[in-house]
Coordinates of C-alpha atoms (C1' of nucleotides) in Angstrom, one line a residue:
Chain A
X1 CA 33.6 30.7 -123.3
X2 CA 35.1 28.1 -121.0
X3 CA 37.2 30.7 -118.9
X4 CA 34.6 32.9 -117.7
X5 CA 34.3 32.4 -114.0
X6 CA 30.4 31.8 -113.9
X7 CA 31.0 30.2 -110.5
X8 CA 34.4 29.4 -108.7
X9 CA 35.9 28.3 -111.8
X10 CA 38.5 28.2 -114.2
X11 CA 40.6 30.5 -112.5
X12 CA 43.3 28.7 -112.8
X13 CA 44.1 29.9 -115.9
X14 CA 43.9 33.4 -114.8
X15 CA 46.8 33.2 -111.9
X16 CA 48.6 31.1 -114.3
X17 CA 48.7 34.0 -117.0
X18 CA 49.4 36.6 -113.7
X19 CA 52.4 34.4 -112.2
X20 CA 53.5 34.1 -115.8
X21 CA 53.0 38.0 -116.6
X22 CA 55.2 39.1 -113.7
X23 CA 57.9 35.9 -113.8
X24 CA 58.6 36.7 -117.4
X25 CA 58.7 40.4 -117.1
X26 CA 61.6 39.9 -114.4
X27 CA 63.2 36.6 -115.0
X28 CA 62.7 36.6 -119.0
X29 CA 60.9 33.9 -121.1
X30 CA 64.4 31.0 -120.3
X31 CA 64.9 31.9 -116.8
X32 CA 61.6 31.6 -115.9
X33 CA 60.4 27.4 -115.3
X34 CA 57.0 26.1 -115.6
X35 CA 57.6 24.8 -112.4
X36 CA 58.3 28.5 -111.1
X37 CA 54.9 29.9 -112.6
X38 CA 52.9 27.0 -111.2
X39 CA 54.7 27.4 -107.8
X40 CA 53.5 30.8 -107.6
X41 CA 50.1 30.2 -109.5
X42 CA 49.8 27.2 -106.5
X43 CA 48.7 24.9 -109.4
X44 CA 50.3 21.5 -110.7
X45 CA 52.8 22.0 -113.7
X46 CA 50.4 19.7 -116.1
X47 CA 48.4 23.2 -115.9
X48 CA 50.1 25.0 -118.1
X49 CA 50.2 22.2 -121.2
X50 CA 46.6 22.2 -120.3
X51 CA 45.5 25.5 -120.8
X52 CA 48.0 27.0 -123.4
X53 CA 49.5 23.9 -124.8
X54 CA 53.4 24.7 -123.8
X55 CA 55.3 27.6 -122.4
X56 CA 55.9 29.3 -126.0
X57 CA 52.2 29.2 -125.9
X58 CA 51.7 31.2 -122.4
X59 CA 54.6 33.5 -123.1
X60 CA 53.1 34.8 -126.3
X61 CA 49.3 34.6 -124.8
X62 CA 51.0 37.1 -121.6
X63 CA 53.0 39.3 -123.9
X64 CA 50.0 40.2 -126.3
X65 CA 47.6 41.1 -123.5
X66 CA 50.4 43.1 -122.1
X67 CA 50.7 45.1 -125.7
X68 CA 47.5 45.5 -126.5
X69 CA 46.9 46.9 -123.1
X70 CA 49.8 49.4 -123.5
X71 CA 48.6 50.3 -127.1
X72 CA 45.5 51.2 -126.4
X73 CA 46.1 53.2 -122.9
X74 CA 48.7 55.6 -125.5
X75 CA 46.4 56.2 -128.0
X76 CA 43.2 57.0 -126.2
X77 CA 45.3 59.3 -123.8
X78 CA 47.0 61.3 -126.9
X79 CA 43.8 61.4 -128.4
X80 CA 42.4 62.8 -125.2
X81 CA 44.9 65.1 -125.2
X82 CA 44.9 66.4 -129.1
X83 CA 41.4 67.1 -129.0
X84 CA 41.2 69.0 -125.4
X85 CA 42.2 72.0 -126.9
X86 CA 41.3 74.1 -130.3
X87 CA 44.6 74.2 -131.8
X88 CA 47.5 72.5 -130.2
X89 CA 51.4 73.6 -130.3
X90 CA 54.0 71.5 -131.1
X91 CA 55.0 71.7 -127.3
X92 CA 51.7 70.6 -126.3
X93 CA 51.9 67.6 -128.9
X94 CA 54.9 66.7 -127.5
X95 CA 54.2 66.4 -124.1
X96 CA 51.1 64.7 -124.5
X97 CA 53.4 61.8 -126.6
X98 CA 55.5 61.9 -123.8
X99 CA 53.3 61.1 -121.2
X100 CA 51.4 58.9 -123.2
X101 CA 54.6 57.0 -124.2
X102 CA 56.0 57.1 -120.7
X103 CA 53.1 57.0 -117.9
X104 CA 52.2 53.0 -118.5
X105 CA 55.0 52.6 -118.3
X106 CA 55.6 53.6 -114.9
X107 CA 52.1 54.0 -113.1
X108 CA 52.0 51.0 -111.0
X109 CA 53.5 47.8 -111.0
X110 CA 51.7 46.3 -114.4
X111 CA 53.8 49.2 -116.3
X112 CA 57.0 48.4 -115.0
X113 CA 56.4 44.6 -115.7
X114 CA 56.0 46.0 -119.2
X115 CA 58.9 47.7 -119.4
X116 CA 61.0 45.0 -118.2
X117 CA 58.9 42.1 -120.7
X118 CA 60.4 44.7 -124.0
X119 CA 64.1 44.7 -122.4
X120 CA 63.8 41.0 -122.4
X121 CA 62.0 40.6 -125.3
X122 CA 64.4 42.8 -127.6
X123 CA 66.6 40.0 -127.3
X124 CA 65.2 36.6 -126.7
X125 CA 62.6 36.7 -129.7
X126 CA 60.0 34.6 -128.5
X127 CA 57.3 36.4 -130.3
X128 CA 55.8 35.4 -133.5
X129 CA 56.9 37.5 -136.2
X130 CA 55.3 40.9 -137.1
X131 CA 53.1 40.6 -133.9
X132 CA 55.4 43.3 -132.7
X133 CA 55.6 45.9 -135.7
X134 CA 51.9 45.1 -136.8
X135 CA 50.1 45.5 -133.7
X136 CA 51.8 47.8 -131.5
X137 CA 54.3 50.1 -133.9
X138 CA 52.3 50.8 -136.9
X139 CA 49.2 51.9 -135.2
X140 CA 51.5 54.3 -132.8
X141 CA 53.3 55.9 -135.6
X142 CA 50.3 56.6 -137.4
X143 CA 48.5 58.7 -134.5
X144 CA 52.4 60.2 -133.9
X145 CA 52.4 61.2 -137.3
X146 CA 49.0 63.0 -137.4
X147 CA 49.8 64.8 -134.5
X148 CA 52.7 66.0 -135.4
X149 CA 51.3 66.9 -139.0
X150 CA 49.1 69.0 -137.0
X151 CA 51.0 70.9 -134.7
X152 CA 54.7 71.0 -136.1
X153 CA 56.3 72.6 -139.1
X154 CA 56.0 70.8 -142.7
X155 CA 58.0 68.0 -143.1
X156 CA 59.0 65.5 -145.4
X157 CA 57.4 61.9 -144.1
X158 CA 60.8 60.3 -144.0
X159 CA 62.4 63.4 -142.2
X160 CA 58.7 63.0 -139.8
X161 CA 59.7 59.9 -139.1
X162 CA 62.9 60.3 -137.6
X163 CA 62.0 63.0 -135.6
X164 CA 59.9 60.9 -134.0
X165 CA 62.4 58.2 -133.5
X166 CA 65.0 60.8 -131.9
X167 CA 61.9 61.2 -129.5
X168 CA 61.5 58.1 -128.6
X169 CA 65.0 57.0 -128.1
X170 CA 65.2 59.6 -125.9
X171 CA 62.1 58.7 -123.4
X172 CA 63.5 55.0 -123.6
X173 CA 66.9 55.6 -122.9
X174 CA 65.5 58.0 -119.9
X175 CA 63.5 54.8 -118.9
X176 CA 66.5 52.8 -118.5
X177 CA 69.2 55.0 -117.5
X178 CA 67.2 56.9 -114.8
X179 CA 67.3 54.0 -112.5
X180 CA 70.9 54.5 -113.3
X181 CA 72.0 58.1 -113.0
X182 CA 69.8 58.9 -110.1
X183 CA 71.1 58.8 -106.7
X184 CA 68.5 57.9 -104.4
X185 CA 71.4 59.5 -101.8
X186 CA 73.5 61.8 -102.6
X187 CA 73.7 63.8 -105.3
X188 CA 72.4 63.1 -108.8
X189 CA 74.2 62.6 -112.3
X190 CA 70.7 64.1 -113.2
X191 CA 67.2 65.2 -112.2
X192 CA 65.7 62.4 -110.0
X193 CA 62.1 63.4 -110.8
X194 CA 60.6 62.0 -114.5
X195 CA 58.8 65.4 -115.1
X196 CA 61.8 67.3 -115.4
X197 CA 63.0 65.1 -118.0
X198 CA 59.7 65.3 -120.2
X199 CA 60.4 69.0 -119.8
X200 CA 64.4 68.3 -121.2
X201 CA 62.6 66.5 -124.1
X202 CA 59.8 69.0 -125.2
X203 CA 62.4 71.5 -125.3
X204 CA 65.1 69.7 -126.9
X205 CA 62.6 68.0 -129.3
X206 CA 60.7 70.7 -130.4
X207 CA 63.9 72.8 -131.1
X208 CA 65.3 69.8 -133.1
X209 CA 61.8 69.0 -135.2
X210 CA 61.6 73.5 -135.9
X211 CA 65.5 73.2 -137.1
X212 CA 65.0 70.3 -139.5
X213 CA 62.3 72.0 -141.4
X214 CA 64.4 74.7 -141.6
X215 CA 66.3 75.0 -144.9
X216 CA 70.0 73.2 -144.7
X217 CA 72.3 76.7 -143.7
X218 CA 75.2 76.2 -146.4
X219 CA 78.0 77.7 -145.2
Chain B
X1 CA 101.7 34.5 -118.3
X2 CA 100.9 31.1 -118.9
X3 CA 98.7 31.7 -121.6
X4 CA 101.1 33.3 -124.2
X5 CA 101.6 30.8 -126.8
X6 CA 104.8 30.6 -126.2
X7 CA 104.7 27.0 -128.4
X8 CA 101.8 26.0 -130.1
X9 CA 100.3 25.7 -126.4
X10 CA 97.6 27.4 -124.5
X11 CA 95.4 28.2 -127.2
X12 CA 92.6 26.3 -125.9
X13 CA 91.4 29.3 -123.5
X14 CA 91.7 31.2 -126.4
X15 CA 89.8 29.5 -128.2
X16 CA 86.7 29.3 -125.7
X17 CA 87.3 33.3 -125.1
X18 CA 86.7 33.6 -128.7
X19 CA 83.8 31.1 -129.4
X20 CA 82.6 32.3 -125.7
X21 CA 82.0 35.9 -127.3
X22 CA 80.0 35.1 -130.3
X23 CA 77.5 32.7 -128.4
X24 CA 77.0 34.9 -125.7
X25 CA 76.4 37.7 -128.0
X26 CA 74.1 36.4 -130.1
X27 CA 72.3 33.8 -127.6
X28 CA 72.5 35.3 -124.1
X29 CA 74.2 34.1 -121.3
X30 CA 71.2 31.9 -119.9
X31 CA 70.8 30.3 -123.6
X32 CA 74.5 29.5 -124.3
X33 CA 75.9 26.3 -122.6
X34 CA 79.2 25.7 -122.2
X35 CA 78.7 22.6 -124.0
X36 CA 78.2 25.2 -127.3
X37 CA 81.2 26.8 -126.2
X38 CA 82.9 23.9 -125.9
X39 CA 81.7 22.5 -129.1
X40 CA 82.9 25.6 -131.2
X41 CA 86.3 25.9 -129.8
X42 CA 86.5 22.3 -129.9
X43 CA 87.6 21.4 -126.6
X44 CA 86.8 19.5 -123.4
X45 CA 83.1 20.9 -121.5
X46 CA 85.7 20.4 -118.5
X47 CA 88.5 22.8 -119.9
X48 CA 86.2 26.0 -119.5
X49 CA 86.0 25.1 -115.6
X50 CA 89.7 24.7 -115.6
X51 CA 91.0 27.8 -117.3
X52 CA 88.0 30.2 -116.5
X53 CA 86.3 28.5 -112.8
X54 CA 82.8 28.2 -114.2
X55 CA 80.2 29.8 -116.6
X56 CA 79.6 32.9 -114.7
X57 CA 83.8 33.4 -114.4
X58 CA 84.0 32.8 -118.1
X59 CA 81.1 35.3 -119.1
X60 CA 82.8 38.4 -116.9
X61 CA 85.4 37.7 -118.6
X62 CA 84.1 37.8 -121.8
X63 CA 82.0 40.8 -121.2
X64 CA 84.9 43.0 -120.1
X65 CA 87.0 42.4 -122.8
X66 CA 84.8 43.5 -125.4
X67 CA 83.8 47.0 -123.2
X68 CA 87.1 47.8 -122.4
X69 CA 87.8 47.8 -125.9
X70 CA 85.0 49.7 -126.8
X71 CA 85.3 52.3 -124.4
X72 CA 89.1 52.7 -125.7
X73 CA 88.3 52.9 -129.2
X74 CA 85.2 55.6 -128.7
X75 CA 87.5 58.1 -126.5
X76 CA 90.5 57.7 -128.7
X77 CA 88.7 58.3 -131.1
X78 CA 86.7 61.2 -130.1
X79 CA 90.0 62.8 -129.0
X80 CA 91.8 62.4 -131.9
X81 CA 88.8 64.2 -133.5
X82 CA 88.7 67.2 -130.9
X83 CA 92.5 67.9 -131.4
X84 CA 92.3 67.7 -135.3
X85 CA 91.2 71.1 -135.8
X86 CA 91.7 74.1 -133.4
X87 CA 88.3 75.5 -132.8
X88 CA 85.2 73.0 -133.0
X89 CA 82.0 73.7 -133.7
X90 CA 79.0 72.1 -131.8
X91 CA 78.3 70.4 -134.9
X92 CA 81.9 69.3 -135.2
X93 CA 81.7 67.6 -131.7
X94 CA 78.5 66.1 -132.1
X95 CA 79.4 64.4 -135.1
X96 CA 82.5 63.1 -134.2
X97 CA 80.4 61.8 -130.9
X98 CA 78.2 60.2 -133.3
X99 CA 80.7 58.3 -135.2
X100 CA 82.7 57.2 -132.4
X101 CA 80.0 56.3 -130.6
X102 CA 78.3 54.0 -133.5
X103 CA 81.4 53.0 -135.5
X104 CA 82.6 50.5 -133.4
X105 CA 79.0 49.1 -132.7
X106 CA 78.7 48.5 -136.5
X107 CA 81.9 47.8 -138.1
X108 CA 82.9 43.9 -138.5
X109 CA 81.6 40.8 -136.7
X110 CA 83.4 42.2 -133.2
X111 CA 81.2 45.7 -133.3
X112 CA 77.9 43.9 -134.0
X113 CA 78.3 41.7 -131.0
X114 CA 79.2 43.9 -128.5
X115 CA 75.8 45.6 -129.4
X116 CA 74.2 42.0 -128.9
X117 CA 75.7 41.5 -126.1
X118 CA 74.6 44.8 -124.7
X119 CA 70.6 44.4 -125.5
X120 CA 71.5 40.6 -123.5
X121 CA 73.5 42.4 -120.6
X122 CA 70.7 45.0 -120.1
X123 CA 68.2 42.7 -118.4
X124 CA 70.6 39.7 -117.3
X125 CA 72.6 41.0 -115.3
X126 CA 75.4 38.4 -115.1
X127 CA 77.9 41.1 -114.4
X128 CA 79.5 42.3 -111.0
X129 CA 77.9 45.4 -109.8
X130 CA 79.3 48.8 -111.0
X131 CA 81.8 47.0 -113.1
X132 CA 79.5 48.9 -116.2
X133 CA 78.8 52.3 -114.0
X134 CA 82.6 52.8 -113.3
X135 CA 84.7 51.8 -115.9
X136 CA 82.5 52.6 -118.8
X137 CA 79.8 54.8 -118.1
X138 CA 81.9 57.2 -116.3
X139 CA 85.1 57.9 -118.4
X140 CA 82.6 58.4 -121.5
X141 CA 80.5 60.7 -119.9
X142 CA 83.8 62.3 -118.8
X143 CA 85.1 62.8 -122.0
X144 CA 81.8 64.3 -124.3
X145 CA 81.4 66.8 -120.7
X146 CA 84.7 68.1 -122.0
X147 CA 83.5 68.6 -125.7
X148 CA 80.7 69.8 -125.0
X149 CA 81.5 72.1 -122.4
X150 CA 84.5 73.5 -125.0
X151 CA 82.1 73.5 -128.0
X152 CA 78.4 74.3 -126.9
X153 CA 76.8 76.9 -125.3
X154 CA 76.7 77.2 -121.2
X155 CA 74.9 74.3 -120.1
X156 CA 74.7 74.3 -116.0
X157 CA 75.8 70.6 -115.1
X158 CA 72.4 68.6 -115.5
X159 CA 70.8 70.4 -118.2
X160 CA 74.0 69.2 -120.1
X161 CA 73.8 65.8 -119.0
X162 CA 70.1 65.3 -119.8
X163 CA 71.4 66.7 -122.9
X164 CA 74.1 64.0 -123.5
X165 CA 71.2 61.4 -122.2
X166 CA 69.0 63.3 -125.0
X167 CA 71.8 62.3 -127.8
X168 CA 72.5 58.9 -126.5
X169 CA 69.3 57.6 -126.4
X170 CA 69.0 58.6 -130.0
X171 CA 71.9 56.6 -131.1
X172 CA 71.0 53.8 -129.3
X173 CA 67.3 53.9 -131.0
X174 CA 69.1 54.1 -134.3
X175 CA 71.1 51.4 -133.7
X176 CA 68.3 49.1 -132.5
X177 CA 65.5 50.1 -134.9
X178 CA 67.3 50.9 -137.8
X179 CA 67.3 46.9 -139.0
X180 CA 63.4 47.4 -137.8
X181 CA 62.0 50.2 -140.3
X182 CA 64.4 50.1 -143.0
X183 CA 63.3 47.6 -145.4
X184 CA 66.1 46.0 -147.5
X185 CA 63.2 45.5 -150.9
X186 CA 60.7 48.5 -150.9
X187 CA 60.3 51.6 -149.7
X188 CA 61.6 52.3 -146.1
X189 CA 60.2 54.0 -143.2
X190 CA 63.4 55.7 -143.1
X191 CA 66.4 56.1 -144.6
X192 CA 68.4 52.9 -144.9
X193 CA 71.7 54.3 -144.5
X194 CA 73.1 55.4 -141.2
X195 CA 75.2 58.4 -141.9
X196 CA 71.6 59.9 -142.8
X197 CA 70.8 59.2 -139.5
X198 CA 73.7 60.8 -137.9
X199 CA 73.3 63.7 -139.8
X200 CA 69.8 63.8 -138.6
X201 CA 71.0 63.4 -134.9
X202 CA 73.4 66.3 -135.4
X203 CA 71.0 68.7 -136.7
X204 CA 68.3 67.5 -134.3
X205 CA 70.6 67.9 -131.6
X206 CA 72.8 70.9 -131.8
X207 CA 69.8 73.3 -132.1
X208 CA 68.2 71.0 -129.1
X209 CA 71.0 71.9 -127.1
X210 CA 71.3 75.9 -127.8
X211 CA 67.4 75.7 -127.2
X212 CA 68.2 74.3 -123.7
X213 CA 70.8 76.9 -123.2
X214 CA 68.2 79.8 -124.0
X215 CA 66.5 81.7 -121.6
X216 CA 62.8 79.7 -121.3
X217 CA 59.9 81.7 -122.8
X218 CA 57.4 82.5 -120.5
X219 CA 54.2 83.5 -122.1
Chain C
dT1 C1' 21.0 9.7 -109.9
dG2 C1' 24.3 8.5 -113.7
dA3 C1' 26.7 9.3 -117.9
dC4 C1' 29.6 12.8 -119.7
dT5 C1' 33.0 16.4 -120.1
dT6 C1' 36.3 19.4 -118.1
dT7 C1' 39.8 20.3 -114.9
dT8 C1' 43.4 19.0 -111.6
dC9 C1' 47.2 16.3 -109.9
dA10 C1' 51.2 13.1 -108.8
dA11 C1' 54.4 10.7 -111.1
dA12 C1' 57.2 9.6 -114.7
dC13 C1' 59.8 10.5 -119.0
dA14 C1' 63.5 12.0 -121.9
dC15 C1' 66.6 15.4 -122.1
dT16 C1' 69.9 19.2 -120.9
dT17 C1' 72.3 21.8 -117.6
dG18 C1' 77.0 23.2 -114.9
dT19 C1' 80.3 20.9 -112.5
dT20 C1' 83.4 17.2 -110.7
dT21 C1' 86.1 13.2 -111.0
dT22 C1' 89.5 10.2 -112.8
dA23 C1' 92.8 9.2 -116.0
dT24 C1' 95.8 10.2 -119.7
dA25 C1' 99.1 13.0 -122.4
dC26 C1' 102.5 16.7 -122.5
dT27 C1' 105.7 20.2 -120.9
dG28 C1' 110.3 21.6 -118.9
dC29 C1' 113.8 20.4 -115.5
dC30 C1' 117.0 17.5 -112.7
Chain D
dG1 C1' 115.7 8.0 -117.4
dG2 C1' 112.3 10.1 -113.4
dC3 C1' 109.5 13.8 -111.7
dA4 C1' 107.1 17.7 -111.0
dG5 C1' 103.3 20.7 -112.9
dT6 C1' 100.2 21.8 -116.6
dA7 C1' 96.7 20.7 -119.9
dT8 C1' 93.2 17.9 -122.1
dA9 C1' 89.7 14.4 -122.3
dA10 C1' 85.9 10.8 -121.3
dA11 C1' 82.7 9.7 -118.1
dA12 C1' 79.8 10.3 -114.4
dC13 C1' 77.0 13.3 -111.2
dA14 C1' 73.3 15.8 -109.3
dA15 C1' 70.0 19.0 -110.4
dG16 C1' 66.7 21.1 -113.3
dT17 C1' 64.1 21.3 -117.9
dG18 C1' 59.5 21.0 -120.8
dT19 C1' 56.3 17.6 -121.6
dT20 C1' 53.3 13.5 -121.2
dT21 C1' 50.6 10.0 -118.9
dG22 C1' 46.8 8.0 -116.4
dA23 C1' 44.0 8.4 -112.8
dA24 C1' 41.3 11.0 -109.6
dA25 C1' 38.3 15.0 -108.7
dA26 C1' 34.9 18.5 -109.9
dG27 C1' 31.5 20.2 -112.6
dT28 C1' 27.5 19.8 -116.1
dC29 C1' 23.3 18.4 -117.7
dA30 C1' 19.9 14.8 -119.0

DNA sequence: TGACTTTTCAAACACTTGTTTTATACTGCC
DNA sequence: GGCAGTATAAAACAAGTGTTTGAAAAGTCA
């Protein structure tokens, strides 16, 4: 409507939402200022009241593109991937979800900025409720769960479910701890390079998902 | 020294240590003022500068109190558990990894904020650098190479970390998705309770690990 | 052009922040 | 008693916060 750019024009609120999008990725949603945004998006601060109508208003607005974005980037690219081949293994399931799940996340600067906005996220609760869980969980779990359905031993949906949670703790917690454990110099707690880790994970995960269809060994 | 109660003196810093934990915790370092702080332990803004030297003083101060406690109670407990019987099982270790490393992240009001305080921590960055690689990242990661290295299969040095990573990140997932998918009225998206989900982990993980110990399969 | 709306801006507003100052009580000790 | 040193408090300070105001500029369309 208004903001499309049919000349010069209301571009304003574009560099706003990009100063805000980087700012609260980094800085989170209280230690960023209006006055920082508009510094950076060379505006005056009455810009921001003006086009969103507050910062809770331009911190949700940035935070949804972000999601959607990320949503939709997963699901096309594991859909890419499930239907490239005939009939897919459960290693080849897996290591399409994990470089589905991990890739925007770290292809360019836009996917670290994400990763940042859910660390600050997790805790400041800025968002309106459900947003999260509505629009950006339930439609991952439900292309997770066909494709492991697919490829991967029967199991029960609650057991399913959890198998896919032990795989995605793991590809978090090797988002954040990497920067960690990996010595740029010198020698490292662990494999520097990300592929090697998405390796660690099919294998580990596919040996965990085979062992809890398996019936319970009674001893 | 001067803050042992020696009459019914010097409780005021205890007080703001104590009030000081649960705001931070639950609101962030940016979000808590010390006029909160100050409010709860119901005391001078200016007493906080005089026992502590500032905000940023005050929050270290905070912070390493609860982790040293927590790193205390997970080895002590973990040990205690490896010396209980005389020849552990993978299983054995990784349950008793498990529970000491959620236990004191969910038992009373103390366990609950350390958690809090962690998801905060994890993008603020308030504290002095490698006070949280050295004294509390290391000596766990220490202690669970010892178990596993006496209970699991050969792991060269990496693979086993990775594999440690694999387990953490699990745990941690748990812990902060578990309020997430389990729904208190209805049917959950997984089980509600989280000694299911340790089990899980266990299972999950002990044939993740031997798979990681196996020869790879080249086909 | 001239009326009309949309956008931008400098300034001000009301409020909160961490910290410092100044003064007052309280302790133990001579 | 007087005198240190410690501890608490009320008030003020300087800086920063999100938001609003009122006017100027830019753009739109008859």
């Amino acid at each position: 409507m208004a903001s499309e750019t049919k000349n010069g024009h209301a571009e304003t609120r574009e560099r706003i939402l990009h100063s805000a999008e980087r700012l609260f990725a980094v800085q989170g949603f209280n230690a960023t200022s209006i006055r920082d945004i508009t510094a950076e998006a060379d505006c005056n601060v009455a810009a921001v009241n003006y086009h969103f109508g507050g910062k809770d208003k331009l911190y949700i607005e940035t935070f949804r593109r972000l999601l959607v974005d990320l949503r939709d980037r997963r699901i096309t690219s594991m859909r890419r991937d499930m239907s490239a081949v005939s009939e897919p293994t459960l290693e080849y399931f897996l290591e399409s979800f994990a470089n589905a799940f991990l890739e925007p996340l770290v292809d360019g600067s836009r996917g670290r900025l994400l990763l940042l906005f859910f660390a600050n996220e997790m805790t400041g609760n800025h968002l309106p409720e459900g947003l999260f869980l509505d629009e950006f969980i339930r439609p991952m779990v439900q292309v997770t769960t066909e494709g492991l359905e697919q490829t991967g031993p029967a199991l029960d949906p609650q057991t399913a479910r959890m198998c896919m949670m032990s795989i995605v703790g793991q590809l978090l917690h090797i988002l954040k701890g990497l920067p960690f454990f990996s010595n740029p110099e010198g020698p490292s707690l662990v494999p520097p390079d990300l592929s090697d880790h998405v390796r660690h994970v099919v294998r580990f995960s596919a040996a965990g998902i085979r062992a809890c269809a398996a019936p319970v060994e009674v001893s």
